[in-house]
XYZ file of C-alpha atoms in Angstrom:
372
model
C 0.100 -0.087 0.021
C 2.811 2.333 0.957
C 4.660 1.434 -2.277
C 1.688 2.439 -4.417
C 1.231 5.615 -2.492
C 4.771 6.669 -3.084
C 4.395 5.711 -6.780
C 1.444 8.006 -6.911
C 3.351 10.845 -5.369
C 6.180 10.387 -7.692
C 4.025 10.223 -10.687
C 2.235 13.517 -9.522
C 5.521 15.284 -9.060
C 6.766 14.002 -12.573
C 3.663 15.293 -14.087
C 4.117 18.783 -12.396
C 7.686 18.968 -13.864
C 6.443 18.572 -17.405
C 4.620 21.272 -19.495
C 2.323 20.264 -22.221
C 3.057 22.278 -25.277
C 1.171 22.274 -28.531
C 2.753 19.884 -31.131
C 3.097 22.737 -33.614
C 5.518 24.509 -31.322
C 8.355 26.228 -32.986
C 11.995 25.984 -31.803
C 14.770 28.304 -32.569
C 18.437 28.551 -31.614
C 21.130 31.007 -32.639
C 24.575 31.732 -31.373
C 26.444 34.956 -31.522
C 30.219 35.486 -31.275
C 31.170 38.991 -30.608
C 34.723 40.211 -31.274
C 35.922 43.659 -30.155
C 37.338 45.546 -33.026
C 40.735 47.033 -31.928
C 43.240 49.460 -33.526
C 45.567 46.494 -33.719
C 43.182 44.649 -35.871
C 42.334 47.483 -38.166
C 46.116 48.142 -38.620
C 46.309 45.124 -40.888
C 44.048 46.529 -43.436
C 44.057 49.598 -45.732
C 40.385 50.580 -44.630
C 37.167 49.287 -42.920
C 35.755 47.839 -46.091
C 38.614 45.850 -46.827
C 38.709 44.610 -43.154
C 35.076 43.510 -43.152
C 35.241 41.767 -46.554
C 38.340 39.928 -46.020
C 37.356 38.658 -42.536
C 33.844 37.637 -43.774
C 35.398 35.593 -46.682
C 37.460 33.862 -43.956
C 34.345 33.259 -41.846
C 32.198 32.103 -44.728
C 34.948 29.712 -46.114
C 35.301 28.169 -42.618
C 31.575 27.860 -42.236
C 31.520 25.657 -45.382
C 34.318 23.366 -43.921
C 32.507 23.079 -40.609
C 29.081 22.381 -42.152
C 27.342 25.606 -40.741
C 24.970 26.661 -43.291
C 23.290 29.878 -42.143
C 25.884 32.263 -41.115
C 25.932 36.021 -40.802
C 28.615 38.645 -40.092
C 27.417 42.062 -38.729
C 29.866 44.860 -38.783
C 27.438 47.777 -38.423
C 26.804 47.179 -34.705
C 23.081 46.271 -35.266
C 21.650 43.783 -32.788
C 20.591 40.537 -34.288
C 16.883 39.317 -33.473
C 15.786 35.923 -34.765
C 12.141 34.814 -35.648
C 10.654 31.835 -37.406
C 9.105 32.484 -40.848
C 8.263 30.432 -43.836
C 10.126 32.952 -46.060
C 13.765 33.921 -45.382
C 14.582 37.561 -45.230
C 16.385 40.115 -42.963
C 14.770 43.285 -41.989
C 17.113 46.064 -40.903
C 16.128 49.003 -38.709
C 18.314 51.858 -37.409
C 19.661 49.530 -34.531
C 18.531 45.993 -35.308
C 18.656 43.364 -37.969
C 15.622 40.943 -37.715
C 16.239 37.575 -39.182
C 13.259 35.566 -40.355
C 13.902 32.035 -41.375
C 12.822 28.285 -41.124
C 15.522 26.237 -39.740
C 14.485 23.135 -41.786
C 15.484 24.535 -45.238
C 16.969 28.102 -45.190
C 20.592 28.724 -45.627
C 22.545 31.967 -45.934
C 26.054 33.553 -45.945
C 25.726 37.235 -45.651
C 27.676 40.298 -44.725
C 25.793 43.207 -43.014
C 28.207 46.155 -43.146
C 28.635 49.873 -43.724
C 31.690 50.644 -45.627
C 32.868 53.945 -43.862
C 31.850 52.777 -40.383
C 34.162 51.669 -37.703
C 32.328 48.890 -35.847
C 32.708 48.475 -32.111
C 32.233 44.694 -32.453
C 32.219 42.173 -35.127
C 29.216 39.929 -34.581
C 29.267 36.412 -36.146
C 25.650 35.065 -35.975
C 25.127 31.162 -36.340
C 21.558 30.244 -37.078
C 20.815 26.637 -36.309
C 19.560 24.548 -39.212
C 17.880 21.196 -39.710
C 15.225 19.390 -37.660
C 14.943 18.710 -33.950
C 16.721 22.043 -33.102
C 16.209 21.653 -29.337
C 17.436 18.180 -28.965
C 20.450 19.044 -31.252
C 21.338 22.175 -29.538
C 24.386 20.929 -27.624
C 25.748 19.494 -30.935
C 25.152 22.911 -32.587
C 27.091 24.645 -29.690
C 30.011 22.197 -29.931
C 30.220 22.800 -33.626
C 30.322 26.624 -32.931
C 32.946 26.247 -30.336
C 35.040 24.187 -32.887
C 34.476 26.885 -35.524
C 35.830 29.565 -33.136
C 38.851 27.468 -32.115
C 39.699 27.139 -35.782
C 38.850 30.913 -36.752
C 41.057 32.699 -34.237
C 44.477 31.368 -35.494
C 43.375 32.668 -39.009
C 42.909 36.169 -37.880
C 45.856 38.643 -38.200
C 45.617 39.815 -34.513
C 46.084 37.190 -31.963
C 45.013 38.876 -28.662
C 41.284 39.177 -29.595
C 38.627 38.223 -26.985
C 35.365 36.608 -27.975
C 32.003 36.811 -26.129
C 29.715 33.887 -26.926
C 25.910 34.151 -26.444
C 23.547 31.093 -27.048
C 19.901 31.972 -27.537
C 17.197 29.392 -27.547
C 13.424 29.696 -27.463
C 10.284 27.704 -27.871
C 7.190 29.659 -29.254
C 3.481 28.647 -29.202
C -0.015 29.801 -29.025
C -1.255 29.629 -25.285
C -4.801 29.120 -26.442
C -4.122 26.504 -29.269
C -6.657 24.047 -27.895
C -9.412 26.800 -28.000
C -8.652 26.704 -31.824
C -9.071 23.079 -32.256
C -5.428 22.230 -31.936
C -5.593 19.468 -29.308
C -2.365 17.584 -29.878
C 0.380 18.370 -27.402
C 3.754 17.034 -26.207
C 5.071 16.876 -22.642
C 8.400 18.685 -22.135
C 10.426 17.989 -19.160
C 12.370 21.352 -19.372
C 16.106 21.470 -18.259
C 18.498 24.368 -18.120
C 20.938 24.687 -20.955
C 23.927 23.820 -18.738
C 22.293 20.693 -17.570
C 21.420 19.515 -21.082
C 24.832 20.600 -22.395
C 26.506 18.571 -19.428
C 24.681 15.473 -20.441
C 25.902 15.777 -24.035
C 29.432 16.494 -23.070
C 29.353 20.094 -24.336
C 31.864 22.137 -22.033
C 30.780 25.572 -20.612
C 33.109 27.827 -18.710
C 32.554 28.159 -14.954
C 30.720 31.289 -14.082
C 28.760 31.447 -17.358
C 25.765 33.710 -17.261
C 22.415 32.381 -17.645
C 18.871 33.655 -17.983
C 15.462 32.100 -18.566
C 12.195 34.023 -19.164
C 8.949 34.141 -21.044
C 7.682 36.917 -23.084
C 4.201 37.613 -24.428
C 2.694 40.318 -26.653
C -1.018 41.266 -25.890
C -2.552 42.865 -29.055
C -4.725 45.844 -28.025
C -7.823 44.995 -30.016
C -10.657 47.463 -30.590
C -12.933 45.429 -28.395
C -10.407 45.157 -25.581
C -9.663 48.968 -25.676
C -13.309 49.880 -25.772
C -14.043 47.692 -22.690
C -11.221 49.373 -20.663
C -11.330 52.955 -22.016
C -13.946 55.718 -21.882
C -15.160 56.911 -25.444
C -13.135 59.844 -27.232
C -10.173 60.180 -24.728
C -6.456 60.867 -25.415
C -5.445 59.711 -21.967
C -4.578 55.947 -22.083
C -3.614 55.796 -18.492
C -6.609 53.814 -17.326
C -6.068 51.248 -20.016
C -2.517 50.697 -18.861
C -3.193 50.858 -15.162
C -5.882 48.166 -15.512
C -3.586 45.938 -17.570
C -0.683 46.500 -15.129
C -3.087 45.602 -12.016
C -4.226 42.641 -13.597
C -0.705 41.368 -14.647
C 0.748 41.984 -11.157
C -2.103 40.357 -9.362
C -1.966 37.380 -11.685
C 1.649 36.661 -11.495
C 1.807 37.386 -7.681
C -0.800 34.595 -7.250
C 1.625 32.178 -8.848
C 4.568 33.466 -6.881
C 6.276 34.925 -10.081
C 8.424 37.815 -8.799
C 10.548 39.048 -11.693
C 8.114 40.723 -14.216
C 7.962 43.562 -16.546
C 5.370 45.383 -18.572
C 6.318 47.467 -21.732
C 3.971 49.715 -23.675
C 6.054 52.552 -25.137
C 6.601 51.233 -28.599
C 10.167 49.860 -27.900
C 11.434 46.408 -28.375
C 11.897 44.862 -24.940
C 15.454 43.135 -24.591
C 16.060 41.008 -21.553
C 19.469 40.883 -19.960
C 21.034 39.479 -16.761
C 21.613 42.647 -14.818
C 24.560 41.021 -12.914
C 26.605 40.672 -16.059
C 25.190 43.131 -18.720
C 24.551 46.863 -18.958
C 20.927 47.519 -19.228
C 20.740 51.138 -20.719
C 17.932 51.617 -23.270
C 18.218 53.091 -26.866
C 15.879 54.627 -29.211
C 14.501 51.413 -30.446
C 15.157 48.953 -27.570
C 13.793 48.952 -23.866
C 16.443 47.071 -21.782
C 15.038 45.034 -18.919
C 17.543 43.981 -16.373
C 16.863 41.001 -14.053
C 19.181 39.292 -11.518
C 17.826 35.704 -11.295
C 19.695 35.239 -8.048
C 17.533 37.953 -6.255
C 14.473 36.628 -4.535
C 12.952 40.065 -3.879
C 10.159 41.441 -6.219
C 11.544 42.976 -9.490
C 8.826 44.790 -11.318
C 9.838 46.918 -14.367
C 7.217 49.036 -16.017
C 7.628 51.363 -19.010
C 4.338 52.855 -20.528
C 3.245 56.278 -21.370
C -0.491 57.404 -20.909
C -0.242 59.866 -23.684
C 0.754 57.144 -26.260
C -1.526 54.348 -27.515
C 0.418 51.295 -28.820
C -0.638 48.360 -30.884
C 0.640 45.624 -28.461
C 1.682 45.430 -24.914
C 4.628 43.261 -24.003
C 4.852 41.238 -20.810
C 7.971 39.495 -19.405
C 8.128 36.944 -16.652
C 11.711 36.060 -15.668
C 12.686 32.703 -13.864
C 14.722 32.751 -10.656
C 17.843 30.624 -10.311
C 15.775 28.112 -8.162
C 13.377 27.624 -10.950
C 16.001 26.084 -13.063
C 17.070 23.271 -10.517
C 15.787 19.736 -10.491
C 13.143 19.967 -13.002
C 11.842 23.373 -11.885
C 11.591 24.867 -15.333
C 8.527 22.700 -16.113
C 6.948 23.886 -12.884
C 7.834 27.485 -13.769
C 6.288 27.342 -17.219
C 3.216 25.746 -15.756
C 2.813 28.649 -13.300
C 3.423 31.200 -16.093
C 0.777 29.797 -18.175
C -1.751 29.658 -15.359
C -0.911 33.232 -14.623
C -1.478 34.325 -18.240
C -4.636 32.386 -18.453
C -5.872 34.186 -15.214
C -4.756 37.573 -16.520
C -6.597 37.293 -19.878
C -9.707 35.862 -18.292
C -10.377 39.328 -17.000
C -9.935 40.966 -20.532
C -11.992 41.059 -23.626
C -9.813 38.452 -25.437
C -11.236 36.019 -27.857
C -9.261 32.812 -27.332
C -10.872 31.088 -30.275
C -9.774 33.672 -32.808
C -6.840 35.682 -31.245
C -3.233 34.303 -30.589
C -1.405 34.940 -27.489
C 2.143 33.701 -28.509
C 4.263 32.548 -25.523
C 8.008 32.672 -26.175
C 10.040 30.659 -23.629
C 13.541 31.980 -23.853
C 16.837 30.342 -22.479
C 20.252 32.155 -22.752
C 23.685 31.512 -21.749
C 26.761 33.856 -22.259
C 30.433 33.629 -21.375
C 33.857 34.958 -22.404
C 35.359 32.180 -24.520
C 38.468 31.047 -22.336
C 41.994 30.502 -23.934
C 41.739 26.739 -23.646
C 38.534 26.667 -25.641
C 39.878 28.650 -28.543
C 43.313 26.901 -28.542
C 41.756 23.349 -29.322
Protein backbone atom coordinates (compact mmCIF):
# COMPACT_ATOMS: atom_id res chain seq x y z
CA UNK A 1 0.00 0.00 0.00
CA UNK A 2 2.81 2.36 0.96
CA UNK A 3 4.64 1.52 -2.27
CA UNK A 4 1.61 2.44 -4.38
CA UNK A 5 1.24 5.69 -2.45
CA UNK A 6 4.89 6.63 -3.04
CA UNK A 7 4.54 5.72 -6.71
CA UNK A 8 1.48 7.97 -6.97
CA UNK A 9 3.33 10.86 -5.33
CA UNK A 10 6.28 10.36 -7.69
CA UNK A 11 4.02 10.31 -10.73
CA UNK A 12 2.24 13.47 -9.55
CA UNK A 13 5.56 15.27 -9.06
CA UNK A 14 6.81 14.06 -12.44
CA UNK A 15 3.62 15.35 -14.07
CA UNK A 16 4.12 18.76 -12.43
CA UNK A 17 7.64 18.94 -13.82
CA UNK A 18 6.35 18.57 -17.36
CA UNK A 19 4.66 21.25 -19.39
CA UNK A 20 2.34 20.23 -22.23
CA UNK A 21 3.00 22.35 -25.28
CA UNK A 22 1.14 22.24 -28.62
CA UNK A 23 2.75 19.89 -31.13
CA UNK A 24 3.14 22.72 -33.64
CA UNK A 25 5.54 24.52 -31.28
CA UNK A 26 8.40 26.29 -33.07
CA UNK A 27 11.97 25.92 -31.84
CA UNK A 28 14.79 28.34 -32.58
CA UNK A 29 18.46 28.56 -31.68
CA UNK A 30 21.11 31.02 -32.66
CA UNK A 31 24.57 31.70 -31.30
CA UNK A 32 26.46 34.96 -31.60
CA UNK A 33 30.20 35.44 -31.22
CA UNK A 34 31.22 39.03 -30.53
CA UNK A 35 34.77 40.18 -31.26
CA UNK A 36 35.82 43.65 -30.11
CA UNK A 37 37.35 45.67 -32.96
CA UNK A 38 40.75 47.00 -31.90
CA UNK A 39 43.21 49.44 -33.45
CA UNK A 40 45.64 46.54 -33.76
CA UNK A 41 43.18 44.53 -35.83
CA UNK A 42 42.35 47.43 -38.15
CA UNK A 43 46.06 48.17 -38.67
CA UNK A 44 46.32 45.03 -40.81
CA UNK A 45 43.96 46.48 -43.46
CA UNK A 46 43.96 49.65 -45.60
CA UNK A 47 40.37 50.57 -44.65
CA UNK A 48 37.26 49.34 -42.85
CA UNK A 49 35.64 47.92 -45.99
CA UNK A 50 38.64 45.75 -46.82
CA UNK A 51 38.78 44.55 -43.21
CA UNK A 52 35.13 43.50 -43.13
CA UNK A 53 35.16 41.85 -46.55
CA UNK A 54 38.39 39.94 -45.91
CA UNK A 55 37.27 38.69 -42.51
CA UNK A 56 33.82 37.70 -43.79
CA UNK A 57 35.35 35.65 -46.62
CA UNK A 58 37.50 33.82 -44.07
CA UNK A 59 34.46 33.22 -41.87
CA UNK A 60 32.26 32.00 -44.72
CA UNK A 61 34.93 29.64 -46.08
CA UNK A 62 35.42 28.15 -42.64
CA UNK A 63 31.65 27.85 -42.26
CA UNK A 64 31.51 25.67 -45.37
CA UNK A 65 34.24 23.44 -43.96
CA UNK A 66 32.50 23.16 -40.60
CA UNK A 67 29.08 22.46 -42.17
CA UNK A 68 27.49 25.60 -40.71
CA UNK A 69 24.98 26.61 -43.34
CA UNK A 70 23.27 29.78 -42.07
CA UNK A 71 25.89 32.32 -41.12
CA UNK A 72 25.86 36.11 -40.90
CA UNK A 73 28.60 38.64 -40.18
CA UNK A 74 27.43 41.98 -38.74
CA UNK A 75 29.88 44.91 -38.82
CA UNK A 76 27.47 47.81 -38.39
CA UNK A 77 26.80 47.25 -34.67
CA UNK A 78 23.15 46.35 -35.23
CA UNK A 79 21.60 43.91 -32.79
CA UNK A 80 20.50 40.54 -34.22
CA UNK A 81 16.94 39.36 -33.51
CA UNK A 82 15.78 35.97 -34.82
CA UNK A 83 12.24 34.85 -35.57
CA UNK A 84 10.64 31.89 -37.38
CA UNK A 85 9.09 32.48 -40.79
CA UNK A 86 8.24 30.38 -43.83
CA UNK A 87 10.14 32.89 -46.01
CA UNK A 88 13.73 33.95 -45.38
CA UNK A 89 14.63 37.61 -45.25
CA UNK A 90 16.41 40.11 -43.02
CA UNK A 91 14.75 43.33 -41.96
CA UNK A 92 17.20 46.09 -40.91
CA UNK A 93 16.20 49.00 -38.69
CA UNK A 94 18.39 51.78 -37.36
CA UNK A 95 19.60 49.58 -34.49
CA UNK A 96 18.56 46.00 -35.24
CA UNK A 97 18.63 43.30 -37.91
CA UNK A 98 15.64 40.98 -37.64
CA UNK A 99 16.26 37.62 -39.27
CA UNK A 100 13.26 35.60 -40.40
CA UNK A 101 13.90 32.01 -41.45
CA UNK A 102 12.79 28.39 -41.26
CA UNK A 103 15.57 26.21 -39.76
CA UNK A 104 14.49 23.20 -41.82
CA UNK A 105 15.52 24.57 -45.19
CA UNK A 106 16.87 28.15 -45.21
CA UNK A 107 20.60 28.71 -45.67
CA UNK A 108 22.62 31.92 -46.01
CA UNK A 109 26.04 33.57 -45.93
CA UNK A 110 25.64 37.32 -45.64
CA UNK A 111 27.79 40.29 -44.64
CA UNK A 112 25.85 43.17 -43.11
CA UNK A 113 28.17 46.17 -43.16
CA UNK A 114 28.60 49.90 -43.66
CA UNK A 115 31.72 50.78 -45.64
CA UNK A 116 32.87 53.94 -43.87
CA UNK A 117 31.85 52.90 -40.39
CA UNK A 118 34.15 51.65 -37.64
CA UNK A 119 32.36 48.87 -35.84
CA UNK A 120 32.69 48.48 -32.09
CA UNK A 121 32.18 44.74 -32.49
CA UNK A 122 32.23 42.16 -35.23
CA UNK A 123 29.27 39.89 -34.59
CA UNK A 124 29.18 36.42 -36.13
CA UNK A 125 25.65 35.02 -35.98
CA UNK A 126 25.16 31.27 -36.36
CA UNK A 127 21.56 30.23 -37.07
CA UNK A 128 20.75 26.60 -36.28
CA UNK A 129 19.51 24.55 -39.23
CA UNK A 130 17.90 21.15 -39.71
CA UNK A 131 15.27 19.37 -37.64
CA UNK A 132 14.93 18.73 -33.90
CA UNK A 133 16.63 22.02 -33.08
CA UNK A 134 16.24 21.72 -29.31
CA UNK A 135 17.48 18.14 -29.00
CA UNK A 136 20.48 18.96 -31.23
CA UNK A 137 21.31 22.27 -29.52
CA UNK A 138 24.36 20.93 -27.66
CA UNK A 139 25.82 19.49 -30.87
CA UNK A 140 25.31 22.84 -32.58
CA UNK A 141 27.06 24.65 -29.72
CA UNK A 142 29.99 22.20 -29.93
CA UNK A 143 30.19 22.87 -33.66
CA UNK A 144 30.34 26.63 -33.06
CA UNK A 145 33.02 26.19 -30.40
CA UNK A 146 35.07 24.17 -32.87
CA UNK A 147 34.51 26.86 -35.52
CA UNK A 148 35.81 29.60 -33.21
CA UNK A 149 38.83 27.51 -32.18
CA UNK A 150 39.76 27.19 -35.88
CA UNK A 151 38.90 30.81 -36.74
CA UNK A 152 41.04 32.64 -34.18
CA UNK A 153 44.43 31.43 -35.53
CA UNK A 154 43.36 32.60 -38.99
CA UNK A 155 42.88 36.20 -37.85
CA UNK A 156 45.84 38.60 -38.17
CA UNK A 157 45.55 39.82 -34.57
CA UNK A 158 46.07 37.15 -31.91
CA UNK A 159 44.95 38.96 -28.73
CA UNK A 160 41.26 39.24 -29.60
CA UNK A 161 38.63 38.22 -27.07
CA UNK A 162 35.35 36.49 -27.94
CA UNK A 163 32.01 36.80 -26.12
CA UNK A 164 29.65 33.90 -26.87
CA UNK A 165 25.86 34.12 -26.47
CA UNK A 166 23.59 31.12 -27.03
CA UNK A 167 19.91 31.98 -27.50
CA UNK A 168 17.15 29.36 -27.60
CA UNK A 169 13.40 29.68 -27.49
CA UNK A 170 10.17 27.78 -27.93
CA UNK A 171 7.14 29.70 -29.22
CA UNK A 172 3.51 28.60 -29.26
CA UNK A 173 -0.04 29.88 -28.95
CA UNK A 174 -1.22 29.64 -25.34
CA UNK A 175 -4.78 29.09 -26.55
CA UNK A 176 -4.10 26.56 -29.31
CA UNK A 177 -6.65 24.13 -27.83
CA UNK A 178 -9.41 26.74 -28.07
CA UNK A 179 -8.76 26.80 -31.82
CA UNK A 180 -9.06 23.02 -32.18
CA UNK A 181 -5.37 22.12 -31.92
CA UNK A 182 -5.70 19.41 -29.29
CA UNK A 183 -2.39 17.56 -29.79
CA UNK A 184 0.36 18.41 -27.33
CA UNK A 185 3.72 17.06 -26.24
CA UNK A 186 5.03 16.86 -22.67
CA UNK A 187 8.34 18.69 -22.19
CA UNK A 188 10.46 18.06 -19.11
CA UNK A 189 12.40 21.27 -19.46
CA UNK A 190 16.01 21.48 -18.26
CA UNK A 191 18.49 24.31 -18.07
CA UNK A 192 20.93 24.69 -20.96
CA UNK A 193 23.88 23.87 -18.69
CA UNK A 194 22.28 20.58 -17.56
CA UNK A 195 21.38 19.60 -21.12
CA UNK A 196 24.87 20.44 -22.37
CA UNK A 197 26.59 18.62 -19.52
CA UNK A 198 24.68 15.47 -20.45
CA UNK A 199 25.90 15.85 -24.06
CA UNK A 200 29.53 16.53 -23.05
CA UNK A 201 29.44 20.11 -24.29
CA UNK A 202 31.85 22.13 -22.11
CA UNK A 203 30.77 25.47 -20.67
CA UNK A 204 33.13 27.70 -18.67
CA UNK A 205 32.51 28.06 -14.95
CA UNK A 206 30.75 31.28 -14.09
CA UNK A 207 28.85 31.53 -17.37
CA UNK A 208 25.79 33.73 -17.23
CA UNK A 209 22.34 32.27 -17.72
CA UNK A 210 18.84 33.63 -17.95
CA UNK A 211 15.42 32.12 -18.56
CA UNK A 212 12.23 34.07 -19.15
CA UNK A 213 8.90 34.16 -20.97
CA UNK A 214 7.63 36.99 -23.16
CA UNK A 215 4.14 37.56 -24.54
CA UNK A 216 2.71 40.36 -26.63
CA UNK A 217 -0.92 41.22 -25.99
CA UNK A 218 -2.61 42.79 -29.03
CA UNK A 219 -4.78 45.76 -28.08
CA UNK A 220 -7.87 44.93 -30.11
CA UNK A 221 -10.67 47.43 -30.57
CA UNK A 222 -12.92 45.30 -28.36
CA UNK A 223 -10.38 45.18 -25.55
CA UNK A 224 -9.70 48.93 -25.69
CA UNK A 225 -13.39 49.82 -25.73
CA UNK A 226 -13.95 47.70 -22.63
CA UNK A 227 -11.21 49.47 -20.64
CA UNK A 228 -11.27 53.03 -21.97
CA UNK A 229 -13.89 55.77 -21.92
CA UNK A 230 -14.99 56.98 -25.35
CA UNK A 231 -13.15 59.79 -27.15
CA UNK A 232 -10.15 60.02 -24.84
CA UNK A 233 -6.49 60.79 -25.47
CA UNK A 234 -5.47 59.66 -22.01
CA UNK A 235 -4.67 55.95 -22.12
CA UNK A 236 -3.56 55.77 -18.49
CA UNK A 237 -6.69 53.85 -17.34
CA UNK A 238 -6.02 51.19 -19.97
CA UNK A 239 -2.42 50.64 -18.94
CA UNK A 240 -3.20 50.82 -15.22
CA UNK A 241 -5.89 48.15 -15.58
CA UNK A 242 -3.50 45.89 -17.53
CA UNK A 243 -0.72 46.47 -15.03
CA UNK A 244 -2.94 45.72 -12.03
CA UNK A 245 -4.27 42.55 -13.62
CA UNK A 246 -0.81 41.35 -14.63
CA UNK A 247 0.73 42.03 -11.22
CA UNK A 248 -2.16 40.29 -9.43
CA UNK A 249 -2.07 37.23 -11.70
CA UNK A 250 1.71 36.75 -11.41
CA UNK A 251 1.73 37.35 -7.65
CA UNK A 252 -0.87 34.59 -7.31
CA UNK A 253 1.65 32.16 -8.83
CA UNK A 254 4.67 33.48 -6.90
CA UNK A 255 6.27 34.95 -10.04
CA UNK A 256 8.30 37.91 -8.80
CA UNK A 257 10.49 39.05 -11.71
CA UNK A 258 8.14 40.74 -14.16
CA UNK A 259 7.96 43.62 -16.62
CA UNK A 260 5.36 45.47 -18.67
CA UNK A 261 6.36 47.55 -21.69
CA UNK A 262 3.91 49.72 -23.63
CA UNK A 263 6.04 52.51 -25.10
CA UNK A 264 6.59 51.26 -28.65
CA UNK A 265 10.12 49.96 -27.94
CA UNK A 266 11.35 46.39 -28.34
CA UNK A 267 11.98 44.75 -24.93
CA UNK A 268 15.42 43.15 -24.60
CA UNK A 269 16.08 41.06 -21.49
CA UNK A 270 19.51 40.83 -19.95
CA UNK A 271 21.05 39.48 -16.74
CA UNK A 272 21.64 42.70 -14.80
CA UNK A 273 24.50 41.04 -12.90
CA UNK A 274 26.59 40.70 -16.08
CA UNK A 275 25.23 43.14 -18.69
CA UNK A 276 24.55 46.83 -18.96
CA UNK A 277 20.86 47.61 -19.22
CA UNK A 278 20.76 51.07 -20.76
CA UNK A 279 17.94 51.64 -23.26
CA UNK A 280 18.19 53.03 -26.81
CA UNK A 281 15.86 54.69 -29.30
CA UNK A 282 14.48 51.29 -30.38
CA UNK A 283 15.20 48.92 -27.51
CA UNK A 284 13.88 48.91 -23.97
CA UNK A 285 16.43 47.07 -21.87
CA UNK A 286 15.07 44.96 -19.00
CA UNK A 287 17.60 43.85 -16.42
CA UNK A 288 16.83 41.00 -14.01
CA UNK A 289 19.13 39.28 -11.53
CA UNK A 290 17.85 35.68 -11.26
CA UNK A 291 19.72 35.20 -7.96
CA UNK A 292 17.62 37.86 -6.21
CA UNK A 293 14.45 36.56 -4.57
CA UNK A 294 12.87 39.96 -3.90
CA UNK A 295 10.22 41.43 -6.19
CA UNK A 296 11.58 42.95 -9.40
CA UNK A 297 8.87 44.81 -11.32
CA UNK A 298 9.85 46.95 -14.31
CA UNK A 299 7.24 49.14 -16.01
CA UNK A 300 7.61 51.35 -19.06
CA UNK A 301 4.41 52.86 -20.44
CA UNK A 302 3.20 56.30 -21.41
CA UNK A 303 -0.43 57.28 -20.87
CA UNK A 304 -0.21 59.80 -23.72
CA UNK A 305 0.66 57.15 -26.29
CA UNK A 306 -1.48 54.28 -27.56
CA UNK A 307 0.50 51.26 -28.77
CA UNK A 308 -0.68 48.31 -30.85
CA UNK A 309 0.66 45.63 -28.49
CA UNK A 310 1.73 45.48 -24.86
CA UNK A 311 4.72 43.30 -23.99
CA UNK A 312 4.87 41.30 -20.77
CA UNK A 313 7.93 39.52 -19.43
CA UNK A 314 8.17 36.94 -16.64
CA UNK A 315 11.74 35.96 -15.72
CA UNK A 316 12.67 32.80 -13.84
CA UNK A 317 14.67 32.78 -10.65
CA UNK A 318 17.79 30.64 -10.28
CA UNK A 319 15.89 28.15 -8.10
CA UNK A 320 13.39 27.62 -10.93
CA UNK A 321 16.12 26.06 -13.08
CA UNK A 322 17.03 23.35 -10.58
CA UNK A 323 15.76 19.76 -10.41
CA UNK A 324 13.07 19.91 -13.04
CA UNK A 325 11.86 23.31 -11.86
CA UNK A 326 11.57 24.85 -15.33
CA UNK A 327 8.53 22.73 -16.15
CA UNK A 328 6.84 23.87 -12.95
CA UNK A 329 7.87 27.47 -13.69
CA UNK A 330 6.35 27.44 -17.19
CA UNK A 331 3.17 25.82 -15.87
CA UNK A 332 2.86 28.65 -13.34
CA UNK A 333 3.47 31.20 -16.08
CA UNK A 334 0.73 29.69 -18.25
CA UNK A 335 -1.71 29.65 -15.34
CA UNK A 336 -0.91 33.29 -14.54
CA UNK A 337 -1.40 34.36 -18.16
CA UNK A 338 -4.71 32.52 -18.41
CA UNK A 339 -5.88 34.16 -15.19
CA UNK A 340 -4.76 37.57 -16.48
CA UNK A 341 -6.49 37.29 -19.86
CA UNK A 342 -9.67 35.86 -18.32
CA UNK A 343 -10.43 39.35 -17.05
CA UNK A 344 -10.00 40.94 -20.48
CA UNK A 345 -11.99 41.06 -23.69
CA UNK A 346 -9.77 38.49 -25.37
CA UNK A 347 -11.20 35.97 -27.84
CA UNK A 348 -9.22 32.76 -27.28
CA UNK A 349 -10.85 31.02 -30.26
CA UNK A 350 -9.72 33.68 -32.72
CA UNK A 351 -6.83 35.66 -31.26
CA UNK A 352 -3.33 34.28 -30.67
CA UNK A 353 -1.34 34.88 -27.53
CA UNK A 354 2.15 33.72 -28.47
CA UNK A 355 4.24 32.51 -25.55
CA UNK A 356 7.99 32.64 -26.12
CA UNK A 357 10.02 30.61 -23.65
CA UNK A 358 13.61 31.90 -23.81
CA UNK A 359 16.80 30.34 -22.50
CA UNK A 360 20.11 32.22 -22.80
CA UNK A 361 23.68 31.57 -21.75
CA UNK A 362 26.70 33.80 -22.25
CA UNK A 363 30.40 33.62 -21.49
CA UNK A 364 33.81 34.99 -22.40
CA UNK A 365 35.45 32.24 -24.42
CA UNK A 366 38.47 31.03 -22.40
CA UNK A 367 41.87 30.54 -24.04
CA UNK A 368 41.73 26.77 -23.64
CA UNK A 369 38.50 26.68 -25.63
CA UNK A 370 39.96 28.71 -28.48
CA UNK A 371 43.27 26.82 -28.45
CA UNK A 372 41.79 23.40 -29.28
